[in-house]
Amino acid sequence: MLRHWVFALILLVSGIAVAPFAIAGDAGEPVVLTVTGNVAHPNRGALDPFDDAVFAHLDVKFDKGFTFTLADLKALPQQTAKAKYNEWPREVTATGPSLADVLKAAGAEGKKILVQAIDGYAPEFTADDVARGKLILAVEADGKPLAMGGRGPLWLFGPRDSFADQQDEEGFAFAVIRIDVQ
Ligand SMILES: Nc1nc2c(c(=O)[nH]1)N[C@H]1C(S)=C(S)[C@@H](COP(=O)(O)O)O[C@H]1N2
Ligand SMILES: [Mo]
């Protein structure tokens, strides 16, 4: 009987001790975003052609990166943006961290910010575009998490005038998996 109590106590204490230290990609949660290029405090190394199969197929190259799970992105300050572009059937309200905060969390700095989707679509933005603070990396739209096969895992989103020379929704990559900063 005493053994059970001791065991329960150990579980409780270790649970409390371990929970706050969950590390990106470490707690059974998949990585949804990898920031590569000029990353000040990387938490992963170079592209592995086997493990990083999609990146390899996209002909991506990197020597280090900083990874985020969905929980990591939701732990950053959340912004909400509304937009209705010409071809859309309705206004969309999307929520997620600003692109600026994501890059800050990764320690990523540079002039060119390439936002790459799983299909290879990869619009490029400037540091000035990011500094406007209007571009968000949406994790949900209209109250629903973004689905794989839909616009998930992440959707670059913003209102009109989110970046220089914006043409409607062009540049708003859905199914974003990587950001490269040079
Ligand atoms: N992953 C991905 N995102 C993308 C594109 C794409 O080809 N792949 N096209 C972009 C362009 S050019 C436009 S105009 C819009 C079109 O899709 P939507 O109007 O359904 O958002 O998505 C943008 N996001
Ligand atoms: Mo487009």
JSON list of C-alpha atoms and ligand atoms in Angstrom, two decimals:
[
{"chain": "A", "resi": 1, "resn": "MET", "atom": "CA", "xyz": [0.00, 0.00, 0.00]},
{"chain": "A", "resi": 2, "resn": "LEU", "atom": "CA", "xyz": [2.73, 2.43, 1.05]},
{"chain": "A", "resi": 3, "resn": "ARG", "atom": "CA", "xyz": [4.55, 1.60, -2.18]},
{"chain": "A", "resi": 4, "resn": "HIS", "atom": "CA", "xyz": [1.56, 2.76, -4.19]},
{"chain": "A", "resi": 5, "resn": "TRP", "atom": "CA", "xyz": [1.53, 6.06, -2.39]},
{"chain": "A", "resi": 6, "resn": "VAL", "atom": "CA", "xyz": [5.26, 6.54, -2.88]},
{"chain": "A", "resi": 7, "resn": "PHE", "atom": "CA", "xyz": [4.89, 5.73, -6.56]},
{"chain": "A", "resi": 8, "resn": "ALA", "atom": "CA", "xyz": [1.96, 8.15, -6.92]},
{"chain": "A", "resi": 9, "resn": "LEU", "atom": "CA", "xyz": [3.96, 10.85, -5.18]},
{"chain": "A", "resi": 10, "resn": "ILE", "atom": "CA", "xyz": [6.94, 10.32, -7.49]},
{"chain": "A", "resi": 11, "resn": "LEU", "atom": "CA", "xyz": [4.66, 10.56, -10.54]},
{"chain": "A", "resi": 12, "resn": "LEU", "atom": "CA", "xyz": [3.08, 13.75, -9.21]},
{"chain": "A", "resi": 13, "resn": "VAL", "atom": "CA", "xyz": [6.37, 15.44, -8.39]},
{"chain": "A", "resi": 14, "resn": "SER", "atom": "CA", "xyz": [8.08, 14.41, -11.64]},
{"chain": "A", "resi": 15, "resn": "GLY", "atom": "CA", "xyz": [5.00, 15.52, -13.61]},
{"chain": "A", "resi": 16, "resn": "ILE", "atom": "CA", "xyz": [5.07, 18.95, -12.01]},
{"chain": "A", "resi": 17, "resn": "ALA", "atom": "CA", "xyz": [8.82, 19.20, -12.49]},
{"chain": "A", "resi": 18, "resn": "VAL", "atom": "CA", "xyz": [8.83, 18.11, -16.14]},
{"chain": "A", "resi": 19, "resn": "ALA", "atom": "CA", "xyz": [5.69, 19.75, -17.57]},
{"chain": "A", "resi": 20, "resn": "PRO", "atom": "CA", "xyz": [6.95, 23.37, -17.73]},
{"chain": "A", "resi": 21, "resn": "PHE", "atom": "CA", "xyz": [10.08, 22.33, -19.61]},
{"chain": "A", "resi": 22, "resn": "ALA", "atom": "CA", "xyz": [8.45, 20.82, -22.70]},
{"chain": "A", "resi": 23, "resn": "ILE", "atom": "CA", "xyz": [10.82, 21.55, -25.58]},
{"chain": "A", "resi": 24, "resn": "ALA", "atom": "CA", "xyz": [9.81, 22.14, -29.20]},
{"chain": "A", "resi": 25, "resn": "GLY", "atom": "CA", "xyz": [9.38, 18.88, -31.07]},
{"chain": "A", "resi": 26, "resn": "ASP", "atom": "CA", "xyz": [10.16, 16.95, -27.92]},
{"chain": "A", "resi": 27, "resn": "ALA", "atom": "CA", "xyz": [6.79, 16.27, -26.31]},
{"chain": "A", "resi": 28, "resn": "GLY", "atom": "CA", "xyz": [5.21, 14.14, -29.01]},
{"chain": "A", "resi": 29, "resn": "GLU", "atom": "CA", "xyz": [3.92, 17.26, -30.75]},
{"chain": "A", "resi": 30, "resn": "PRO", "atom": "CA", "xyz": [5.00, 17.52, -34.39]},
{"chain": "A", "resi": 31, "resn": "VAL", "atom": "CA", "xyz": [7.00, 20.44, -35.67]},
{"chain": "A", "resi": 32, "resn": "VAL", "atom": "CA", "xyz": [4.79, 22.54, -37.99]},
{"chain": "A", "resi": 33, "resn": "LEU", "atom": "CA", "xyz": [7.23, 25.33, -38.86]},
{"chain": "A", "resi": 34, "resn": "THR", "atom": "CA", "xyz": [10.99, 25.49, -39.38]},
{"chain": "A", "resi": 35, "resn": "VAL", "atom": "CA", "xyz": [12.73, 28.86, -39.57]},
{"chain": "A", "resi": 36, "resn": "THR", "atom": "CA", "xyz": [16.02, 28.54, -41.46]},
{"chain": "A", "resi": 37, "resn": "GLY", "atom": "CA", "xyz": [18.84, 30.79, -42.60]},
{"chain": "A", "resi": 38, "resn": "ASN", "atom": "CA", "xyz": [20.08, 33.58, -40.37]},
{"chain": "A", "resi": 39, "resn": "VAL", "atom": "CA", "xyz": [18.81, 32.15, -37.06]},
{"chain": "A", "resi": 40, "resn": "ALA", "atom": "CA", "xyz": [20.64, 33.37, -33.95]},
{"chain": "A", "resi": 41, "resn": "HIS", "atom": "CA", "xyz": [19.74, 30.49, -31.59]},
{"chain": "A", "resi": 42, "resn": "PRO", "atom": "CA", "xyz": [19.01, 27.38, -33.63]},
{"chain": "A", "resi": 43, "resn": "ASN", "atom": "CA", "xyz": [17.46, 24.28, -32.02]},
{"chain": "A", "resi": 44, "resn": "ARG", "atom": "CA", "xyz": [18.16, 21.93, -34.93]},
{"chain": "A", "resi": 45, "resn": "GLY", "atom": "CA", "xyz": [20.92, 21.25, -37.40]},
{"chain": "A", "resi": 46, "resn": "ALA", "atom": "CA", "xyz": [21.26, 20.90, -41.16]},
{"chain": "A", "resi": 47, "resn": "LEU", "atom": "CA", "xyz": [18.69, 19.40, -43.50]},
{"chain": "A", "resi": 48, "resn": "ASP", "atom": "CA", "xyz": [18.70, 15.62, -43.39]},
{"chain": "A", "resi": 49, "resn": "PRO", "atom": "CA", "xyz": [17.74, 14.24, -46.82]},
{"chain": "A", "resi": 50, "resn": "PHE", "atom": "CA", "xyz": [15.94, 11.26, -45.23]},
{"chain": "A", "resi": 51, "resn": "ASP", "atom": "CA", "xyz": [14.19, 12.80, -42.21]},
{"chain": "A", "resi": 52, "resn": "ASP", "atom": "CA", "xyz": [13.36, 16.08, -44.00]},
{"chain": "A", "resi": 53, "resn": "ALA", "atom": "CA", "xyz": [11.79, 14.39, -47.02]},
{"chain": "A", "resi": 54, "resn": "VAL", "atom": "CA", "xyz": [9.50, 17.26, -48.08]},
{"chain": "A", "resi": 55, "resn": "PHE", "atom": "CA", "xyz": [12.22, 19.89, -47.73]},
{"chain": "A", "resi": 56, "resn": "ALA", "atom": "CA", "xyz": [14.56, 17.65, -49.72]},
{"chain": "A", "resi": 57, "resn": "HIS", "atom": "CA", "xyz": [11.95, 17.30, -52.49]},
{"chain": "A", "resi": 58, "resn": "LEU", "atom": "CA", "xyz": [11.52, 21.07, -52.54]},
{"chain": "A", "resi": 59, "resn": "ASP", "atom": "CA", "xyz": [15.30, 21.33, -53.09]},
{"chain": "A", "resi": 60, "resn": "VAL", "atom": "CA", "xyz": [15.65, 23.32, -49.92]},
{"chain": "A", "resi": 61, "resn": "LYS", "atom": "CA", "xyz": [19.05, 23.66, -48.27]},
{"chain": "A", "resi": 62, "resn": "PHE", "atom": "CA", "xyz": [19.83, 24.82, -44.75]},
{"chain": "A", "resi": 63, "resn": "ASP", "atom": "CA", "xyz": [22.53, 24.23, -42.18]},
{"chain": "A", "resi": 64, "resn": "LYS", "atom": "CA", "xyz": [20.50, 25.13, -39.08]},
{"chain": "A", "resi": 65, "resn": "GLY", "atom": "CA", "xyz": [17.00, 26.06, -38.04]},
{"chain": "A", "resi": 66, "resn": "PHE", "atom": "CA", "xyz": [14.55, 26.88, -35.28]},
{"chain": "A", "resi": 67, "resn": "THR", "atom": "CA", "xyz": [11.44, 24.73, -35.03]},
{"chain": "A", "resi": 68, "resn": "PHE", "atom": "CA", "xyz": [7.95, 25.46, -33.70]},
{"chain": "A", "resi": 69, "resn": "THR", "atom": "CA", "xyz": [5.08, 23.17, -32.78]},
{"chain": "A", "resi": 70, "resn": "LEU", "atom": "CA", "xyz": [1.55, 24.52, -32.99]},
{"chain": "A", "resi": 71, "resn": "ALA", "atom": "CA", "xyz": [1.61, 24.91, -29.20]},
{"chain": "A", "resi": 72, "resn": "ASP", "atom": "CA", "xyz": [4.79, 27.00, -29.45]},
{"chain": "A", "resi": 73, "resn": "LEU", "atom": "CA", "xyz": [3.09, 29.32, -31.94]},
{"chain": "A", "resi": 74, "resn": "LYS", "atom": "CA", "xyz": [-0.06, 29.56, -29.81]},
{"chain": "A", "resi": 75, "resn": "ALA", "atom": "CA", "xyz": [2.09, 30.49, -26.81]},
{"chain": "A", "resi": 76, "resn": "LEU", "atom": "CA", "xyz": [3.24, 33.67, -28.59]},
{"chain": "A", "resi": 77, "resn": "PRO", "atom": "CA", "xyz": [1.02, 36.80, -28.38]},
{"chain": "A", "resi": 78, "resn": "GLN", "atom": "CA", "xyz": [-2.02, 36.19, -30.63]},
{"chain": "A", "resi": 79, "resn": "GLN", "atom": "CA", "xyz": [-3.18, 38.74, -33.19]},
{"chain": "A", "resi": 80, "resn": "THR", "atom": "CA", "xyz": [-6.46, 38.79, -35.06]},
{"chain": "A", "resi": 81, "resn": "ALA", "atom": "CA", "xyz": [-6.88, 40.09, -38.61]},
{"chain": "A", "resi": 82, "resn": "LYS", "atom": "CA", "xyz": [-9.95, 40.36, -40.83]},
{"chain": "A", "resi": 83, "resn": "ALA", "atom": "CA", "xyz": [-9.93, 40.40, -44.61]},
{"chain": "A", "resi": 84, "resn": "LYS", "atom": "CA", "xyz": [-12.23, 39.96, -47.59]},
{"chain": "A", "resi": 85, "resn": "TYR", "atom": "CA", "xyz": [-10.38, 39.75, -50.90]},
{"chain": "A", "resi": 86, "resn": "ASN", "atom": "CA", "xyz": [-12.07, 40.04, -54.29]},
{"chain": "A", "resi": 87, "resn": "GLU", "atom": "CA", "xyz": [-12.27, 36.33, -55.09]},
{"chain": "A", "resi": 88, "resn": "TRP", "atom": "CA", "xyz": [-13.36, 35.26, -51.63]},
{"chain": "A", "resi": 89, "resn": "PRO", "atom": "CA", "xyz": [-16.93, 34.25, -50.83]},
{"chain": "A", "resi": 90, "resn": "ARG", "atom": "CA", "xyz": [-16.85, 35.90, -47.41]},
{"chain": "A", "resi": 91, "resn": "GLU", "atom": "CA", "xyz": [-14.81, 37.88, -44.91]},
{"chain": "A", "resi": 92, "resn": "VAL", "atom": "CA", "xyz": [-12.34, 35.77, -42.93]},
{"chain": "A", "resi": 93, "resn": "THR", "atom": "CA", "xyz": [-11.19, 36.41, -39.37]},
{"chain": "A", "resi": 94, "resn": "ALA", "atom": "CA", "xyz": [-7.85, 34.72, -38.70]},
{"chain": "A", "resi": 95, "resn": "THR", "atom": "CA", "xyz": [-5.78, 34.43, -35.53]},
{"chain": "A", "resi": 96, "resn": "GLY", "atom": "CA", "xyz": [-2.14, 33.64, -34.87]},
{"chain": "A", "resi": 97, "resn": "PRO", "atom": "CA", "xyz": [1.19, 35.22, -33.93]},
{"chain": "A", "resi": 98, "resn": "SER", "atom": "CA", "xyz": [2.55, 38.07, -36.03]},
{"chain": "A", "resi": 99, "resn": "LEU", "atom": "CA", "xyz": [5.27, 37.09, -38.47]},
{"chain": "A", "resi": 100, "resn": "ALA", "atom": "CA", "xyz": [7.44, 39.62, -36.62]},
{"chain": "A", "resi": 101, "resn": "ASP", "atom": "CA", "xyz": [6.99, 37.80, -33.29]},
{"chain": "A", "resi": 102, "resn": "VAL", "atom": "CA", "xyz": [7.67, 34.41, -34.86]},
{"chain": "A", "resi": 103, "resn": "LEU", "atom": "CA", "xyz": [10.96, 35.65, -36.32]},
{"chain": "A", "resi": 104, "resn": "LYS", "atom": "CA", "xyz": [11.85, 37.31, -33.02]},
{"chain": "A", "resi": 105, "resn": "ALA", "atom": "CA", "xyz": [11.22, 34.06, -31.14]},
{"chain": "A", "resi": 106, "resn": "ALA", "atom": "CA", "xyz": [13.50, 32.25, -33.59]},
{"chain": "A", "resi": 107, "resn": "GLY", "atom": "CA", "xyz": [16.18, 34.97, -33.33]},
{"chain": "A", "resi": 108, "resn": "ALA", "atom": "CA", "xyz": [15.92, 35.33, -37.11]},
{"chain": "A", "resi": 109, "resn": "GLU", "atom": "CA", "xyz": [17.07, 38.58, -38.72]},
{"chain": "A", "resi": 110, "resn": "GLY", "atom": "CA", "xyz": [17.62, 39.56, -42.32]},
{"chain": "A", "resi": 111, "resn": "LYS", "atom": "CA", "xyz": [16.50, 41.62, -45.31]},
{"chain": "A", "resi": 112, "resn": "LYS", "atom": "CA", "xyz": [14.75, 38.83, -47.23]},
{"chain": "A", "resi": 113, "resn": "ILE", "atom": "CA", "xyz": [12.01, 36.73, -45.66]},
{"chain": "A", "resi": 114, "resn": "LEU", "atom": "CA", "xyz": [10.88, 33.81, -47.80]},
{"chain": "A", "resi": 115, "resn": "VAL", "atom": "CA", "xyz": [7.66, 32.12, -46.64]},
{"chain": "A", "resi": 116, "resn": "GLN", "atom": "CA", "xyz": [7.47, 28.64, -48.14]},
{"chain": "A", "resi": 117, "resn": "ALA", "atom": "CA", "xyz": [4.41, 26.40, -48.46]},
{"chain": "A", "resi": 118, "resn": "ILE", "atom": "CA", "xyz": [4.36, 22.63, -48.76]},
{"chain": "A", "resi": 119, "resn": "ASP", "atom": "CA", "xyz": [3.59, 22.86, -52.51]},
{"chain": "A", "resi": 120, "resn": "GLY", "atom": "CA", "xyz": [6.70, 24.98, -53.04]},
{"chain": "A", "resi": 121, "resn": "TYR", "atom": "CA", "xyz": [4.89, 28.33, -53.37]},
{"chain": "A", "resi": 122, "resn": "ALA", "atom": "CA", "xyz": [7.32, 30.74, -51.73]},
{"chain": "A", "resi": 123, "resn": "PRO", "atom": "CA", "xyz": [6.62, 34.48, -51.80]},
{"chain": "A", "resi": 124, "resn": "GLU", "atom": "CA", "xyz": [9.37, 36.77, -50.51]},
{"chain": "A", "resi": 125, "resn": "PHE", "atom": "CA", "xyz": [8.94, 39.72, -48.15]},
{"chain": "A", "resi": 126, "resn": "THR", "atom": "CA", "xyz": [11.23, 42.45, -46.87]},
{"chain": "A", "resi": 127, "resn": "ALA", "atom": "CA", "xyz": [12.16, 43.27, -43.28]},
{"chain": "A", "resi": 128, "resn": "ASP", "atom": "CA", "xyz": [10.07, 46.46, -43.72]},
{"chain": "A", "resi": 129, "resn": "ASP", "atom": "CA", "xyz": [7.03, 44.38, -44.69]},
{"chain": "A", "resi": 130, "resn": "VAL", "atom": "CA", "xyz": [7.43, 42.27, -41.55]},
{"chain": "A", "resi": 131, "resn": "ALA", "atom": "CA", "xyz": [8.00, 45.36, -39.38]},
{"chain": "A", "resi": 132, "resn": "ARG", "atom": "CA", "xyz": [4.57, 46.73, -40.36]},
{"chain": "A", "resi": 133, "resn": "GLY", "atom": "CA", "xyz": [3.28, 44.10, -37.95]},
{"chain": "A", "resi": 134, "resn": "LYS", "atom": "CA", "xyz": [0.22, 43.34, -40.08]},
{"chain": "A", "resi": 135, "resn": "LEU", "atom": "CA", "xyz": [1.29, 39.95, -41.43]},
{"chain": "A", "resi": 136, "resn": "ILE", "atom": "CA", "xyz": [0.22, 37.11, -39.17]},
{"chain": "A", "resi": 137, "resn": "LEU", "atom": "CA", "xyz": [0.92, 33.41, -39.33]},
{"chain": "A", "resi": 138, "resn": "ALA", "atom": "CA", "xyz": [-2.61, 32.19, -38.77]},
{"chain": "A", "resi": 139, "resn": "VAL", "atom": "CA", "xyz": [-3.22, 28.99, -36.80]},
{"chain": "A", "resi": 140, "resn": "GLU", "atom": "CA", "xyz": [-7.00, 29.28, -37.04]},
{"chain": "A", "resi": 141, "resn": "ALA", "atom": "CA", "xyz": [-9.62, 30.97, -39.21]},
{"chain": "A", "resi": 142, "resn": "ASP", "atom": "CA", "xyz": [-13.20, 31.79, -38.20]},
{"chain": "A", "resi": 143, "resn": "GLY", "atom": "CA", "xyz": [-12.66, 29.96, -34.92]},
{"chain": "A", "resi": 144, "resn": "LYS", "atom": "CA", "xyz": [-11.50, 26.70, -36.48]},
{"chain": "A", "resi": 145, "resn": "PRO", "atom": "CA", "xyz": [-7.95, 25.28, -36.47]},
{"chain": "A", "resi": 146, "resn": "LEU", "atom": "CA", "xyz": [-6.49, 25.17, -39.99]},
{"chain": "A", "resi": 147, "resn": "ALA", "atom": "CA", "xyz": [-6.64, 21.69, -41.49]},
{"chain": "A", "resi": 148, "resn": "MET", "atom": "CA", "xyz": [-4.01, 19.85, -43.50]},
{"chain": "A", "resi": 149, "resn": "GLY", "atom": "CA", "xyz": [-5.59, 19.65, -46.94]},
{"chain": "A", "resi": 150, "resn": "GLY", "atom": "CA", "xyz": [-7.23, 22.96, -46.13]},
{"chain": "A", "resi": 151, "resn": "ARG", "atom": "CA", "xyz": [-5.06, 26.02, -45.38]},
{"chain": "A", "resi": 152, "resn": "GLY", "atom": "CA", "xyz": [-3.11, 24.38, -42.59]},
{"chain": "A", "resi": 153, "resn": "PRO", "atom": "CA", "xyz": [-0.89, 24.00, -40.82]},
{"chain": "A", "resi": 154, "resn": "LEU", "atom": "CA", "xyz": [-0.26, 27.75, -41.11]},
{"chain": "A", "resi": 155, "resn": "TRP", "atom": "CA", "xyz": [-1.62, 30.50, -43.33]},
{"chain": "A", "resi": 156, "resn": "LEU", "atom": "CA", "xyz": [0.18, 33.78, -43.95]},
{"chain": "A", "resi": 157, "resn": "PHE", "atom": "CA", "xyz": [-2.63, 36.28, -43.59]},
{"chain": "A", "resi": 158, "resn": "GLY", "atom": "CA", "xyz": [-3.29, 39.98, -43.31]},
{"chain": "A", "resi": 159, "resn": "PRO", "atom": "CA", "xyz": [-5.58, 42.84, -44.24]},
{"chain": "A", "resi": 160, "resn": "ARG", "atom": "CA", "xyz": [-5.03, 45.04, -47.30]},
{"chain": "A", "resi": 161, "resn": "ASP", "atom": "CA", "xyz": [-1.74, 46.95, -47.12]},
{"chain": "A", "resi": 162, "resn": "SER", "atom": "CA", "xyz": [-0.03, 44.27, -45.06]},
{"chain": "A", "resi": 163, "resn": "PHE", "atom": "CA", "xyz": [3.10, 44.66, -47.19]},
{"chain": "A", "resi": 164, "resn": "ALA", "atom": "CA", "xyz": [4.48, 46.81, -50.02]},
{"chain": "A", "resi": 165, "resn": "ASP", "atom": "CA", "xyz": [2.70, 46.52, -53.42]},
{"chain": "A", "resi": 166, "resn": "GLN", "atom": "CA", "xyz": [0.23, 43.95, -52.11]},
{"chain": "A", "resi": 167, "resn": "GLN", "atom": "CA", "xyz": [-2.17, 42.70, -54.83]},
{"chain": "A", "resi": 168, "resn": "ASP", "atom": "CA", "xyz": [-5.28, 41.23, -53.22]},
{"chain": "A", "resi": 169, "resn": "GLU", "atom": "CA", "xyz": [-4.52, 37.87, -51.57]},
{"chain": "A", "resi": 170, "resn": "GLU", "atom": "CA", "xyz": [-1.44, 37.17, -53.68]},
{"chain": "A", "resi": 171, "resn": "GLY", "atom": "CA", "xyz": [1.47, 36.26, -51.43]},
{"chain": "A", "resi": 172, "resn": "PHE", "atom": "CA", "xyz": [-0.75, 34.88, -48.67]},
{"chain": "A", "resi": 173, "resn": "ALA", "atom": "CA", "xyz": [0.71, 31.40, -48.74]},
{"chain": "A", "resi": 174, "resn": "PHE", "atom": "CA", "xyz": [-1.38, 28.66, -47.18]},
{"chain": "A", "resi": 175, "resn": "ALA", "atom": "CA", "xyz": [0.08, 25.34, -45.96]},
{"chain": "A", "resi": 176, "resn": "VAL", "atom": "CA", "xyz": [3.23, 27.17, -44.80]},
{"chain": "A", "resi": 177, "resn": "ILE", "atom": "CA", "xyz": [5.98, 24.89, -43.45]},
{"chain": "A", "resi": 178, "resn": "ARG", "atom": "CA", "xyz": [9.17, 26.96, -43.59]},
{"chain": "A", "resi": 179, "resn": "ILE", "atom": "CA", "xyz": [10.42, 30.53, -43.38]},
{"chain": "A", "resi": 180, "resn": "ASP", "atom": "CA", "xyz": [13.92, 31.32, -44.63]},
{"chain": "A", "resi": 181, "resn": "VAL", "atom": "CA", "xyz": [15.62, 34.52, -43.52]},
{"chain": "A", "resi": 182, "resn": "GLN", "atom": "CA", "xyz": [18.67, 35.92, -45.30]},
{"chain": "B", "resi": 1, "resn": "LIG", "atom": "N1", "xyz": [0.47, 27.18, -50.82]},
{"chain": "B", "resi": 1, "resn": "LIG", "atom": "C1", "xyz": [0.03, 28.07, -51.72]},
{"chain": "B", "resi": 1, "resn": "LIG", "atom": "N2", "xyz": [-0.47, 29.24, -51.27]},
{"chain": "B", "resi": 1, "resn": "LIG", "atom": "C2", "xyz": [-0.93, 30.15, -52.17]},
{"chain": "B", "resi": 1, "resn": "LIG", "atom": "C3", "xyz": [-0.83, 29.93, -53.56]},
{"chain": "B", "resi": 1, "resn": "LIG", "atom": "C4", "xyz": [-0.27, 28.69, -53.99]},
{"chain": "B", "resi": 1, "resn": "LIG", "atom": "O1", "xyz": [-0.13, 28.39, -55.19]},
{"chain": "B", "resi": 1, "resn": "LIG", "atom": "N3", "xyz": [0.15, 27.79, -53.03]},
{"chain": "B", "resi": 1, "resn": "LIG", "atom": "N4", "xyz": [-1.26, 30.90, -54.45]},
{"chain": "B", "resi": 1, "resn": "LIG", "atom": "C5", "xyz": [-1.35, 32.26, -53.93]},
{"chain": "B", "resi": 1, "resn": "LIG", "atom": "C6", "xyz": [-2.04, 33.15, -54.83]},
{"chain": "B", "resi": 1, "resn": "LIG", "atom": "S1", "xyz": [-1.17, 33.71, -56.16]},
{"chain": "B", "resi": 1, "resn": "LIG", "atom": "C7", "xyz": [-3.32, 33.54, -54.62]},
{"chain": "B", "resi": 1, "resn": "LIG", "atom": "S2", "xyz": [-4.07, 34.69, -55.62]},
{"chain": "B", "resi": 1, "resn": "LIG", "atom": "C8", "xyz": [-4.10, 32.96, -53.51]},
{"chain": "B", "resi": 1, "resn": "LIG", "atom": "C9", "xyz": [-5.28, 32.27, -54.15]},
{"chain": "B", "resi": 1, "resn": "LIG", "atom": "O2", "xyz": [-5.96, 31.44, -53.29]},
{"chain": "B", "resi": 1, "resn": "LIG", "atom": "P1", "xyz": [-7.14, 31.96, -52.35]},
{"chain": "B", "resi": 1, "resn": "LIG", "atom": "O3", "xyz": [-7.81, 33.11, -53.08]},
{"chain": "B", "resi": 1, "resn": "LIG", "atom": "O4", "xyz": [-8.00, 30.77, -52.24]},
{"chain": "B", "resi": 1, "resn": "LIG", "atom": "O5", "xyz": [-6.49, 32.37, -51.10]},
{"chain": "B", "resi": 1, "resn": "LIG", "atom": "O6", "xyz": [-3.39, 32.06, -52.69]},
{"chain": "B", "resi": 1, "resn": "LIG", "atom": "C10", "xyz": [-2.01, 32.32, -52.55]},
{"chain": "B", "resi": 1, "resn": "LIG", "atom": "N5", "xyz": [-1.46, 31.32, -51.69]},
{"chain": "B", "resi": 2, "resn": "MO", "atom": "MO", "xyz": [-2.70, 34.81, -57.50]}
]
